[in-house]
Amino acid sequence: MLQVLSCGVVLFPGLFFTFRKLLPCAFKTWTDADVVLVSERLVSTIHAIMATIAGYIVVSSCNNVITDRHWLAMYFVMWYGVPYMAYDIYAMYMSHYYRFRVKGHEEYKAHSFRTVNAFLRREFQLVLHHIALLTLLLPVTMFFRSGLGDFFIGCLFLTELSTPFVSLGKILIQLSLQDCWAHKANGILVLLSFFMCRIALFPYMYWMYGQHYGIPLYSVPFHVPFYANLGNMCILGPQVYWFVLLCRKGYRLYKRQSKARDSITVTDNSKKDE
């Protein structure tokens, strides 16, 4: 088991520290907070691509959504899923720590219980989400499925498809490219991929289950095990909340840019009148 876990345990922290060493060489004006943020986003993107590829392989290999097996459904979680979730809590803390240290907060001169406690209070939902995946996904994947449902585990891997677009948006902002067309196009891709792969994916899984057993969609929740419904709700709930936040953020950005364009138009018309 330790040998298996070492794959992700070594890979993700190794990539994180490598990016932290290389990025300052390319972007000499970046602060420690900038470097840690982008390093975290790059590693997150790499994991998301790996998970998406693994999910596609598993889903496309399972013709029977209940009984067909693929080794990646279990071993990707063990090799990379669990180590990544544990690493990402650490990476999020480091990003939080350096962000406030750069701002000059006195208590962030060194790591302490206060800085960890502040991080947990500020990022409570994300940390809870990671811990829930660690405590739910791993036991379900390994012990409670009785070798059934690899297709659905593969679908859960596909929820990571939106992560590279979310990360790219933050990196573009870091590069001061938030007003370029690429950032706007990426924003649309974030909303589409997030909705399709993190929200609509769950009704799709229930529909596929119903298709297999010949029952209507609305009856599926009463046929699947309670722990499956509970696990899906624990995962889906935060996704809906974050999607609403993304929509609000996109709407505010659209309104701000519209006001800026209107202001420029008014200024240009005034100059013409003069």
PDB file of C-alpha atoms in Angstrom:
ATOM      1  CA  MET A   1       0.000   0.000   0.000  1.00  0.00           C
ATOM      2  CA  LEU A   2       2.774   2.458   0.868  1.00  0.00           C
ATOM      3  CA  GLN A   3       4.461   1.694  -2.443  1.00  0.00           C
ATOM      4  CA  VAL A   4       1.241   2.413  -4.310  1.00  0.00           C
ATOM      5  CA  LEU A   5       0.551   5.661  -2.453  1.00  0.00           C
ATOM      6  CA  SER A   6       4.097   6.876  -3.082  1.00  0.00           C
ATOM      7  CA  CYS A   7       3.207   7.548  -6.722  1.00  0.00           C
ATOM      8  CA  GLY A   8       0.965  10.514  -5.919  1.00  0.00           C
ATOM      9  CA  VAL A   9       2.735  11.329  -2.671  1.00  0.00           C
ATOM     10  CA  VAL A  10       5.940  12.021  -4.604  1.00  0.00           C
ATOM     11  CA  LEU A  11       4.479  13.378  -7.859  1.00  0.00           C
ATOM     12  CA  PHE A  12       2.276  16.233  -6.691  1.00  0.00           C
ATOM     13  CA  PRO A  13       4.478  17.766  -3.969  1.00  0.00           C
ATOM     14  CA  GLY A  14       7.453  17.260  -6.293  1.00  0.00           C
ATOM     15  CA  LEU A  15       5.748  19.205  -9.086  1.00  0.00           C
ATOM     16  CA  PHE A  16       4.671  21.902  -6.634  1.00  0.00           C
ATOM     17  CA  PHE A  17       8.197  22.516  -5.330  1.00  0.00           C
ATOM     18  CA  THR A  18       9.638  22.323  -8.863  1.00  0.00           C
ATOM     19  CA  PHE A  19       7.279  25.018 -10.107  1.00  0.00           C
ATOM     20  CA  ARG A  20       8.101  27.130  -7.050  1.00  0.00           C
ATOM     21  CA  LYS A  21      11.780  26.985  -8.040  1.00  0.00           C
ATOM     22  CA  LEU A  22      11.300  27.572 -11.784  1.00  0.00           C
ATOM     23  CA  LEU A  23       8.628  30.283 -11.895  1.00  0.00           C
ATOM     24  CA  PRO A  24      10.697  33.006 -10.144  1.00  0.00           C
ATOM     25  CA  CYS A  25      13.350  32.540 -12.840  1.00  0.00           C
ATOM     26  CA  ALA A  26      10.826  33.368 -15.558  1.00  0.00           C
ATOM     27  CA  PHE A  27       8.780  35.976 -13.657  1.00  0.00           C
ATOM     28  CA  LYS A  28      11.254  37.905 -11.543  1.00  0.00           C
ATOM     29  CA  THR A  29       8.734  40.506 -10.357  1.00  0.00           C
ATOM     30  CA  TRP A  30       6.358  37.957  -8.854  1.00  0.00           C
ATOM     31  CA  THR A  31       5.993  37.773  -5.096  1.00  0.00           C
ATOM     32  CA  ASP A  32       6.080  34.528  -3.127  1.00  0.00           C
ATOM     33  CA  ALA A  33       2.274  34.617  -3.062  1.00  0.00           C
ATOM     34  CA  ASP A  34       2.135  34.848  -6.868  1.00  0.00           C
ATOM     35  CA  VAL A  35       4.540  31.944  -7.306  1.00  0.00           C
ATOM     36  CA  VAL A  36       2.730  29.688  -4.829  1.00  0.00           C
ATOM     37  CA  LEU A  37      -0.676  30.489  -6.331  1.00  0.00           C
ATOM     38  CA  VAL A  38       0.380  29.692  -9.898  1.00  0.00           C
ATOM     39  CA  SER A  39       2.305  26.592  -8.771  1.00  0.00           C
ATOM     40  CA  GLU A  40      -0.800  25.325  -7.007  1.00  0.00           C
ATOM     41  CA  ARG A  41      -2.926  25.991 -10.094  1.00  0.00           C
ATOM     42  CA  LEU A  42      -0.482  24.228 -12.429  1.00  0.00           C
ATOM     43  CA  VAL A  43      -0.354  21.100 -10.262  1.00  0.00           C
ATOM     44  CA  SER A  44      -4.142  21.166  -9.966  1.00  0.00           C
ATOM     45  CA  THR A  45      -4.387  21.297 -13.760  1.00  0.00           C
ATOM     46  CA  ILE A  46      -2.036  18.330 -14.176  1.00  0.00           C
ATOM     47  CA  HIS A  47      -4.056  16.245 -11.715  1.00  0.00           C
ATOM     48  CA  ALA A  48      -7.317  17.259 -13.416  1.00  0.00           C
ATOM     49  CA  ILE A  49      -6.021  16.203 -16.833  1.00  0.00           C
ATOM     50  CA  MET A  50      -4.883  12.873 -15.412  1.00  0.00           C
ATOM     51  CA  ALA A  51      -8.254  12.300 -13.719  1.00  0.00           C
ATOM     52  CA  THR A  52     -10.197  13.267 -16.845  1.00  0.00           C
ATOM     53  CA  ILE A  53      -8.189  10.880 -19.016  1.00  0.00           C
ATOM     54  CA  ALA A  54      -8.609   8.093 -16.448  1.00  0.00           C
ATOM     55  CA  GLY A  55     -12.335   8.798 -16.248  1.00  0.00           C
ATOM     56  CA  TYR A  56     -12.749   8.699 -20.016  1.00  0.00           C
ATOM     57  CA  ILE A  57     -10.887   5.389 -20.223  1.00  0.00           C
ATOM     58  CA  VAL A  58     -13.013   3.827 -17.479  1.00  0.00           C
ATOM     59  CA  VAL A  59     -16.355   5.129 -18.798  1.00  0.00           C
ATOM     60  CA  SER A  60     -15.654   4.176 -22.409  1.00  0.00           C
ATOM     61  CA  SER A  61     -14.526   0.692 -21.337  1.00  0.00           C
ATOM     62  CA  CYS A  62     -17.681  -0.160 -19.379  1.00  0.00           C
ATOM     63  CA  ASN A  63     -20.500  -1.300 -21.660  1.00  0.00           C
ATOM     64  CA  ASN A  64     -22.381  -2.675 -18.668  1.00  0.00           C
ATOM     65  CA  VAL A  65     -22.557   0.218 -16.181  1.00  0.00           C
ATOM     66  CA  ILE A  66     -22.937  -2.110 -13.203  1.00  0.00           C
ATOM     67  CA  THR A  67     -20.709  -5.152 -13.646  1.00  0.00           C
ATOM     68  CA  ASP A  68     -17.947  -4.141 -16.100  1.00  0.00           C
ATOM     69  CA  ARG A  69     -14.589  -3.547 -14.444  1.00  0.00           C
ATOM     70  CA  HIS A  70     -11.526  -1.427 -15.191  1.00  0.00           C
ATOM     71  CA  TRP A  71      -8.459  -1.414 -12.960  1.00  0.00           C
ATOM     72  CA  LEU A  72      -8.135   2.395 -13.095  1.00  0.00           C
ATOM     73  CA  ALA A  73     -11.412   2.854 -11.218  1.00  0.00           C
ATOM     74  CA  MET A  74      -9.764   1.646  -8.022  1.00  0.00           C
ATOM     75  CA  TYR A  75      -6.080   2.199  -8.545  1.00  0.00           C
ATOM     76  CA  PHE A  76      -6.263   5.805  -9.760  1.00  0.00           C
ATOM     77  CA  VAL A  77      -7.977   6.721  -6.490  1.00  0.00           C
ATOM     78  CA  MET A  78      -5.293   4.886  -4.511  1.00  0.00           C
ATOM     79  CA  TRP A  79      -2.295   6.025  -6.560  1.00  0.00           C
ATOM     80  CA  TYR A  80      -3.241   9.634  -7.219  1.00  0.00           C
ATOM     81  CA  GLY A  81      -6.692  10.666  -5.936  1.00  0.00           C
ATOM     82  CA  VAL A  82      -6.086  10.280  -2.206  1.00  0.00           C
ATOM     83  CA  PRO A  83      -2.505  11.657  -2.245  1.00  0.00           C
ATOM     84  CA  TYR A  84      -3.622  14.634  -4.335  1.00  0.00           C
ATOM     85  CA  MET A  85      -6.476  15.578  -1.997  1.00  0.00           C
ATOM     86  CA  ALA A  86      -4.134  15.435   0.994  1.00  0.00           C
ATOM     87  CA  TYR A  87      -1.452  17.436  -0.859  1.00  0.00           C
ATOM     88  CA  ASP A  88      -3.969  20.040  -2.073  1.00  0.00           C
ATOM     89  CA  ILE A  89      -5.013  20.936   1.473  1.00  0.00           C
ATOM     90  CA  TYR A  90      -1.348  21.694   2.158  1.00  0.00           C
ATOM     91  CA  ALA A  91      -0.982  23.678  -1.094  1.00  0.00           C
ATOM     92  CA  MET A  92      -4.094  25.729  -0.342  1.00  0.00           C
ATOM     93  CA  TYR A  93      -2.727  26.528   3.100  1.00  0.00           C
ATOM     94  CA  MET A  94       0.599  27.657   1.600  1.00  0.00           C
ATOM     95  CA  SER A  95      -1.225  29.899  -0.881  1.00  0.00           C
ATOM     96  CA  HIS A  96      -3.297  31.370   1.956  1.00  0.00           C
ATOM     97  CA  TYR A  97      -0.209  31.877   4.141  1.00  0.00           C
ATOM     98  CA  TYR A  98       1.898  33.698   1.543  1.00  0.00           C
ATOM     99  CA  ARG A  99      -1.039  35.802   0.340  1.00  0.00           C
ATOM    100  CA  PHE A 100      -1.453  37.315   3.798  1.00  0.00           C
ATOM    101  CA  ARG A 101       2.276  37.403   4.509  1.00  0.00           C
ATOM    102  CA  VAL A 102       2.872  39.540   1.409  1.00  0.00           C
ATOM    103  CA  LYS A 103       0.125  41.892   2.583  1.00  0.00           C
ATOM    104  CA  GLY A 104       2.139  42.510   5.756  1.00  0.00           C
ATOM    105  CA  HIS A 105      -0.033  40.805   8.365  1.00  0.00           C
ATOM    106  CA  GLU A 106       2.003  40.583  11.553  1.00  0.00           C
ATOM    107  CA  GLU A 107       0.879  37.066  12.559  1.00  0.00           C
ATOM    108  CA  TYR A 108       2.012  35.665   9.184  1.00  0.00           C
ATOM    109  CA  LYS A 109       5.716  36.181   9.766  1.00  0.00           C
ATOM    110  CA  ALA A 110       5.949  32.474  10.610  1.00  0.00           C
ATOM    111  CA  HIS A 111       3.723  29.407  10.508  1.00  0.00           C
ATOM    112  CA  SER A 112       1.691  28.938  13.664  1.00  0.00           C
ATOM    113  CA  PHE A 113      -1.520  27.527  15.008  1.00  0.00           C
ATOM    114  CA  ARG A 114      -3.134  30.935  14.393  1.00  0.00           C
ATOM    115  CA  THR A 115      -2.278  30.899  10.681  1.00  0.00           C
ATOM    116  CA  VAL A 116      -3.572  27.337  10.306  1.00  0.00           C
ATOM    117  CA  ASN A 117      -6.748  28.187  12.214  1.00  0.00           C
ATOM    118  CA  ALA A 118      -7.299  31.298  10.080  1.00  0.00           C
ATOM    119  CA  PHE A 119      -6.874  29.187   6.943  1.00  0.00           C
ATOM    120  CA  LEU A 120      -9.374  26.580   8.141  1.00  0.00           C
ATOM    121  CA  ARG A 121     -11.937  29.244   8.984  1.00  0.00           C
ATOM    122  CA  ARG A 122     -11.471  31.087   5.697  1.00  0.00           C
ATOM    123  CA  GLU A 123     -11.421  28.010   3.442  1.00  0.00           C
ATOM    124  CA  PHE A 124     -13.712  25.825   5.528  1.00  0.00           C
ATOM    125  CA  GLN A 125     -15.912  24.672   2.638  1.00  0.00           C
ATOM    126  CA  LEU A 126     -13.015  23.681   0.393  1.00  0.00           C
ATOM    127  CA  VAL A 127     -11.220  21.856   3.193  1.00  0.00           C
ATOM    128  CA  LEU A 128     -14.449  20.078   4.169  1.00  0.00           C
ATOM    129  CA  HIS A 129     -14.961  19.104   0.523  1.00  0.00           C
ATOM    130  CA  HIS A 130     -11.468  17.584   0.357  1.00  0.00           C
ATOM    131  CA  ILE A 131     -11.886  15.741   3.659  1.00  0.00           C
ATOM    132  CA  ALA A 132     -15.286  14.423   2.540  1.00  0.00           C
ATOM    133  CA  LEU A 133     -13.732  13.006  -0.611  1.00  0.00           C
ATOM    134  CA  LEU A 134     -10.933  11.445   1.405  1.00  0.00           C
ATOM    135  CA  THR A 135     -13.322   9.848   3.882  1.00  0.00           C
ATOM    136  CA  LEU A 136     -16.112   8.903   1.442  1.00  0.00           C
ATOM    137  CA  LEU A 137     -14.623   8.240  -1.981  1.00  0.00           C
ATOM    138  CA  LEU A 138     -11.790   5.993  -0.814  1.00  0.00           C
ATOM    139  CA  PRO A 139     -13.889   3.674   1.423  1.00  0.00           C
ATOM    140  CA  VAL A 140     -16.678   3.454  -1.178  1.00  0.00           C
ATOM    141  CA  THR A 141     -14.190   2.742  -3.956  1.00  0.00           C
ATOM    142  CA  MET A 142     -12.354   0.041  -2.030  1.00  0.00           C
ATOM    143  CA  PHE A 143     -14.793  -1.631   0.366  1.00  0.00           C
ATOM    144  CA  PHE A 144     -18.505  -0.928  -0.217  1.00  0.00           C
ATOM    145  CA  ARG A 145     -19.004  -1.478  -3.950  1.00  0.00           C
ATOM    146  CA  SER A 146     -18.416  -5.232  -4.059  1.00  0.00           C
ATOM    147  CA  GLY A 147     -16.639  -4.747  -7.375  1.00  0.00           C
ATOM    148  CA  LEU A 148     -19.657  -3.050  -8.988  1.00  0.00           C
ATOM    149  CA  GLY A 149     -20.091   0.380 -10.578  1.00  0.00           C
ATOM    150  CA  ASP A 150     -16.678   1.172 -12.079  1.00  0.00           C
ATOM    151  CA  PHE A 151     -18.577   3.196 -14.705  1.00  0.00           C
ATOM    152  CA  PHE A 152     -19.844   5.590 -12.043  1.00  0.00           C
ATOM    153  CA  ILE A 153     -16.421   5.959 -10.447  1.00  0.00           C
ATOM    154  CA  GLY A 154     -15.136   6.912 -13.911  1.00  0.00           C
ATOM    155  CA  CYS A 155     -17.908   9.515 -14.174  1.00  0.00           C
ATOM    156  CA  LEU A 156     -16.768  11.034 -10.880  1.00  0.00           C
ATOM    157  CA  PHE A 157     -13.250  11.341 -12.307  1.00  0.00           C
ATOM    158  CA  LEU A 158     -14.750  13.379 -15.176  1.00  0.00           C
ATOM    159  CA  THR A 159     -15.885  16.078 -12.748  1.00  0.00           C
ATOM    160  CA  GLU A 160     -12.290  17.334 -12.906  1.00  0.00           C
ATOM    161  CA  LEU A 161     -12.699  18.422 -16.547  1.00  0.00           C
ATOM    162  CA  SER A 162     -13.590  21.976 -15.501  1.00  0.00           C
ATOM    163  CA  THR A 163     -10.527  22.413 -13.277  1.00  0.00           C
ATOM    164  CA  PRO A 164      -7.998  23.322 -16.018  1.00  0.00           C
ATOM    165  CA  PHE A 165     -10.282  26.130 -17.205  1.00  0.00           C
ATOM    166  CA  VAL A 166     -10.732  27.446 -13.649  1.00  0.00           C
ATOM    167  CA  SER A 167      -6.959  27.336 -13.146  1.00  0.00           C
ATOM    168  CA  LEU A 168      -6.288  29.008 -16.502  1.00  0.00           C
ATOM    169  CA  GLY A 169      -8.581  31.879 -15.540  1.00  0.00           C
ATOM    170  CA  LYS A 170      -6.599  32.519 -12.353  1.00  0.00           C
ATOM    171  CA  ILE A 171      -3.291  32.283 -14.215  1.00  0.00           C
ATOM    172  CA  LEU A 172      -4.471  34.762 -16.883  1.00  0.00           C
ATOM    173  CA  ILE A 173      -5.446  37.190 -14.122  1.00  0.00           C
ATOM    174  CA  GLN A 174      -2.027  36.687 -12.559  1.00  0.00           C
ATOM    175  CA  LEU A 175      -0.471  37.597 -15.928  1.00  0.00           C
ATOM    176  CA  SER A 176      -2.690  40.754 -16.107  1.00  0.00           C
ATOM    177  CA  LEU A 177      -4.574  39.340 -19.099  1.00  0.00           C
ATOM    178  CA  GLN A 178      -8.049  39.517 -17.563  1.00  0.00           C
ATOM    179  CA  ASP A 179      -9.248  41.943 -20.259  1.00  0.00           C
ATOM    180  CA  CYS A 180      -8.133  39.870 -23.247  1.00  0.00           C
ATOM    181  CA  TRP A 181     -10.436  37.735 -25.388  1.00  0.00           C
ATOM    182  CA  ALA A 182      -8.812  34.533 -24.104  1.00  0.00           C
ATOM    183  CA  HIS A 183      -9.969  35.255 -20.544  1.00  0.00           C
ATOM    184  CA  LYS A 184     -13.514  35.948 -21.716  1.00  0.00           C
ATOM    185  CA  ALA A 185     -13.628  32.783 -23.818  1.00  0.00           C
ATOM    186  CA  ASN A 186     -12.172  30.806 -20.931  1.00  0.00           C
ATOM    187  CA  GLY A 187     -14.884  32.189 -18.638  1.00  0.00           C
ATOM    188  CA  ILE A 188     -17.556  30.743 -20.924  1.00  0.00           C
ATOM    189  CA  LEU A 189     -15.737  27.392 -20.973  1.00  0.00           C
ATOM    190  CA  VAL A 190     -15.535  27.438 -17.168  1.00  0.00           C
ATOM    191  CA  LEU A 191     -19.305  27.828 -16.827  1.00  0.00           C
ATOM    192  CA  LEU A 192     -20.119  25.246 -19.524  1.00  0.00           C
ATOM    193  CA  SER A 193     -17.651  22.612 -18.328  1.00  0.00           C
ATOM    194  CA  PHE A 194     -18.542  23.180 -14.669  1.00  0.00           C
ATOM    195  CA  PHE A 195     -22.262  22.801 -15.317  1.00  0.00           C
ATOM    196  CA  MET A 196     -21.925  19.769 -17.597  1.00  0.00           C
ATOM    197  CA  CYS A 197     -19.305  17.841 -15.608  1.00  0.00           C
ATOM    198  CA  ARG A 198     -20.064  18.819 -12.020  1.00  0.00           C
ATOM    199  CA  ILE A 199     -23.847  19.236 -12.013  1.00  0.00           C
ATOM    200  CA  ALA A 200     -25.549  17.681 -15.055  1.00  0.00           C
ATOM    201  CA  LEU A 201     -23.289  14.640 -14.731  1.00  0.00           C
ATOM    202  CA  PHE A 202     -25.157  13.447 -11.625  1.00  0.00           C
ATOM    203  CA  PRO A 203     -28.633  13.227 -13.245  1.00  0.00           C
ATOM    204  CA  TYR A 204     -26.884  11.541 -16.184  1.00  0.00           C
ATOM    205  CA  MET A 205     -25.465   8.835 -13.883  1.00  0.00           C
ATOM    206  CA  TYR A 206     -28.903   8.233 -12.375  1.00  0.00           C
ATOM    207  CA  TRP A 207     -30.381   8.070 -15.869  1.00  0.00           C
ATOM    208  CA  MET A 208     -27.778   5.507 -16.974  1.00  0.00           C
ATOM    209  CA  TYR A 209     -28.568   3.434 -13.894  1.00  0.00           C
ATOM    210  CA  GLY A 210     -32.266   3.588 -14.765  1.00  0.00           C
ATOM    211  CA  GLN A 211     -31.566   2.610 -18.371  1.00  0.00           C
ATOM    212  CA  HIS A 212     -29.703  -0.472 -17.181  1.00  0.00           C
ATOM    213  CA  TYR A 213     -32.552  -1.666 -14.945  1.00  0.00           C
ATOM    214  CA  GLY A 214     -35.411  -0.347 -17.104  1.00  0.00           C
ATOM    215  CA  ILE A 215     -36.774   2.089 -14.528  1.00  0.00           C
ATOM    216  CA  PRO A 216     -37.644   5.795 -14.924  1.00  0.00           C
ATOM    217  CA  LEU A 217     -35.243   8.483 -13.725  1.00  0.00           C
ATOM    218  CA  TYR A 218     -37.435   9.627 -10.843  1.00  0.00           C
ATOM    219  CA  SER A 219     -37.454   6.092  -9.387  1.00  0.00           C
ATOM    220  CA  VAL A 220     -33.695   5.617  -9.417  1.00  0.00           C
ATOM    221  CA  PRO A 221     -32.953   7.291  -6.026  1.00  0.00           C
ATOM    222  CA  PHE A 222     -35.248   4.726  -4.391  1.00  0.00           C
ATOM    223  CA  HIS A 223     -33.378   1.818  -5.977  1.00  0.00           C
ATOM    224  CA  VAL A 224     -29.739   2.753  -5.324  1.00  0.00           C
ATOM    225  CA  PRO A 225     -28.104   2.193  -1.917  1.00  0.00           C
ATOM    226  CA  PHE A 226     -28.543   4.951   0.661  1.00  0.00           C
ATOM    227  CA  TYR A 227     -24.802   5.583   0.898  1.00  0.00           C
ATOM    228  CA  ALA A 228     -24.693   6.215  -2.877  1.00  0.00           C
ATOM    229  CA  ASN A 229     -27.405   8.883  -2.642  1.00  0.00           C
ATOM    230  CA  LEU A 230     -25.724  10.412   0.396  1.00  0.00           C
ATOM    231  CA  GLY A 231     -22.315  10.468  -1.250  1.00  0.00           C
ATOM    232  CA  ASN A 232     -23.700  12.042  -4.418  1.00  0.00           C
ATOM    233  CA  MET A 233     -25.500  14.731  -2.432  1.00  0.00           C
ATOM    234  CA  CYS A 234     -22.353  15.496  -0.432  1.00  0.00           C
ATOM    235  CA  ILE A 235     -20.459  15.998  -3.685  1.00  0.00           C
ATOM    236  CA  LEU A 236     -23.214  17.726  -5.676  1.00  0.00           C
ATOM    237  CA  GLY A 237     -24.266  20.235  -3.000  1.00  0.00           C
ATOM    238  CA  PRO A 238     -21.000  22.230  -2.960  1.00  0.00           C
ATOM    239  CA  GLN A 239     -20.821  22.085  -6.761  1.00  0.00           C
ATOM    240  CA  VAL A 240     -24.194  23.823  -7.089  1.00  0.00           C
ATOM    241  CA  TYR A 241     -23.109  26.459  -4.564  1.00  0.00           C
ATOM    242  CA  TRP A 242     -19.821  27.113  -6.379  1.00  0.00           C
ATOM    243  CA  PHE A 243     -21.581  27.245  -9.750  1.00  0.00           C
ATOM    244  CA  VAL A 244     -23.884  29.971  -8.427  1.00  0.00           C
ATOM    245  CA  LEU A 245     -20.813  31.885  -7.219  1.00  0.00           C
ATOM    246  CA  LEU A 246     -19.171  31.510 -10.646  1.00  0.00           C
ATOM    247  CA  CYS A 247     -22.315  32.818 -12.363  1.00  0.00           C
ATOM    248  CA  ARG A 248     -22.451  35.816 -10.019  1.00  0.00           C
ATOM    249  CA  LYS A 249     -18.784  36.544 -10.604  1.00  0.00           C
ATOM    250  CA  GLY A 250     -19.251  36.311 -14.373  1.00  0.00           C
ATOM    251  CA  TYR A 251     -22.265  38.614 -14.215  1.00  0.00           C
ATOM    252  CA  ARG A 252     -20.367  41.209 -12.152  1.00  0.00           C
ATOM    253  CA  LEU A 253     -17.473  41.071 -14.610  1.00  0.00           C
ATOM    254  CA  TYR A 254     -19.861  41.527 -17.538  1.00  0.00           C
ATOM    255  CA  LYS A 255     -21.542  44.523 -15.876  1.00  0.00           C
ATOM    256  CA  ARG A 256     -18.193  46.108 -15.028  1.00  0.00           C
ATOM    257  CA  GLN A 257     -16.930  45.738 -18.590  1.00  0.00           C
ATOM    258  CA  SER A 258     -20.215  47.074 -19.972  1.00  0.00           C
ATOM    259  CA  LYS A 259     -19.921  50.173 -17.784  1.00  0.00           C
ATOM    260  CA  ALA A 260     -16.324  50.633 -18.913  1.00  0.00           C
ATOM    261  CA  ARG A 261     -17.353  50.427 -22.581  1.00  0.00           C
ATOM    262  CA  ASP A 262     -20.204  52.868 -22.013  1.00  0.00           C
ATOM    263  CA  SER A 263     -17.814  55.263 -20.286  1.00  0.00           C
ATOM    264  CA  ILE A 264     -15.369  55.088 -23.192  1.00  0.00           C
ATOM    265  CA  THR A 265     -18.201  55.665 -25.679  1.00  0.00           C
ATOM    266  CA  VAL A 266     -19.433  58.724 -23.778  1.00  0.00           C
ATOM    267  CA  THR A 267     -15.881  60.126 -23.628  1.00  0.00           C
ATOM    268  CA  ASP A 268     -15.372  59.605 -27.359  1.00  0.00           C
ATOM    269  CA  ASN A 269     -18.686  61.283 -28.198  1.00  0.00           C
ATOM    270  CA  SER A 270     -17.785  64.243 -25.982  1.00  0.00           C
ATOM    271  CA  LYS A 271     -14.491  64.655 -27.807  1.00  0.00           C
ATOM    272  CA  LYS A 272     -16.261  64.543 -31.155  1.00  0.00           C
ATOM    273  CA  ASP A 273     -18.739  67.217 -30.025  1.00  0.00           C
ATOM    274  CA  GLU A 274     -15.838  69.448 -29.036  1.00  0.00           C
TER     275      GLU A 274
END
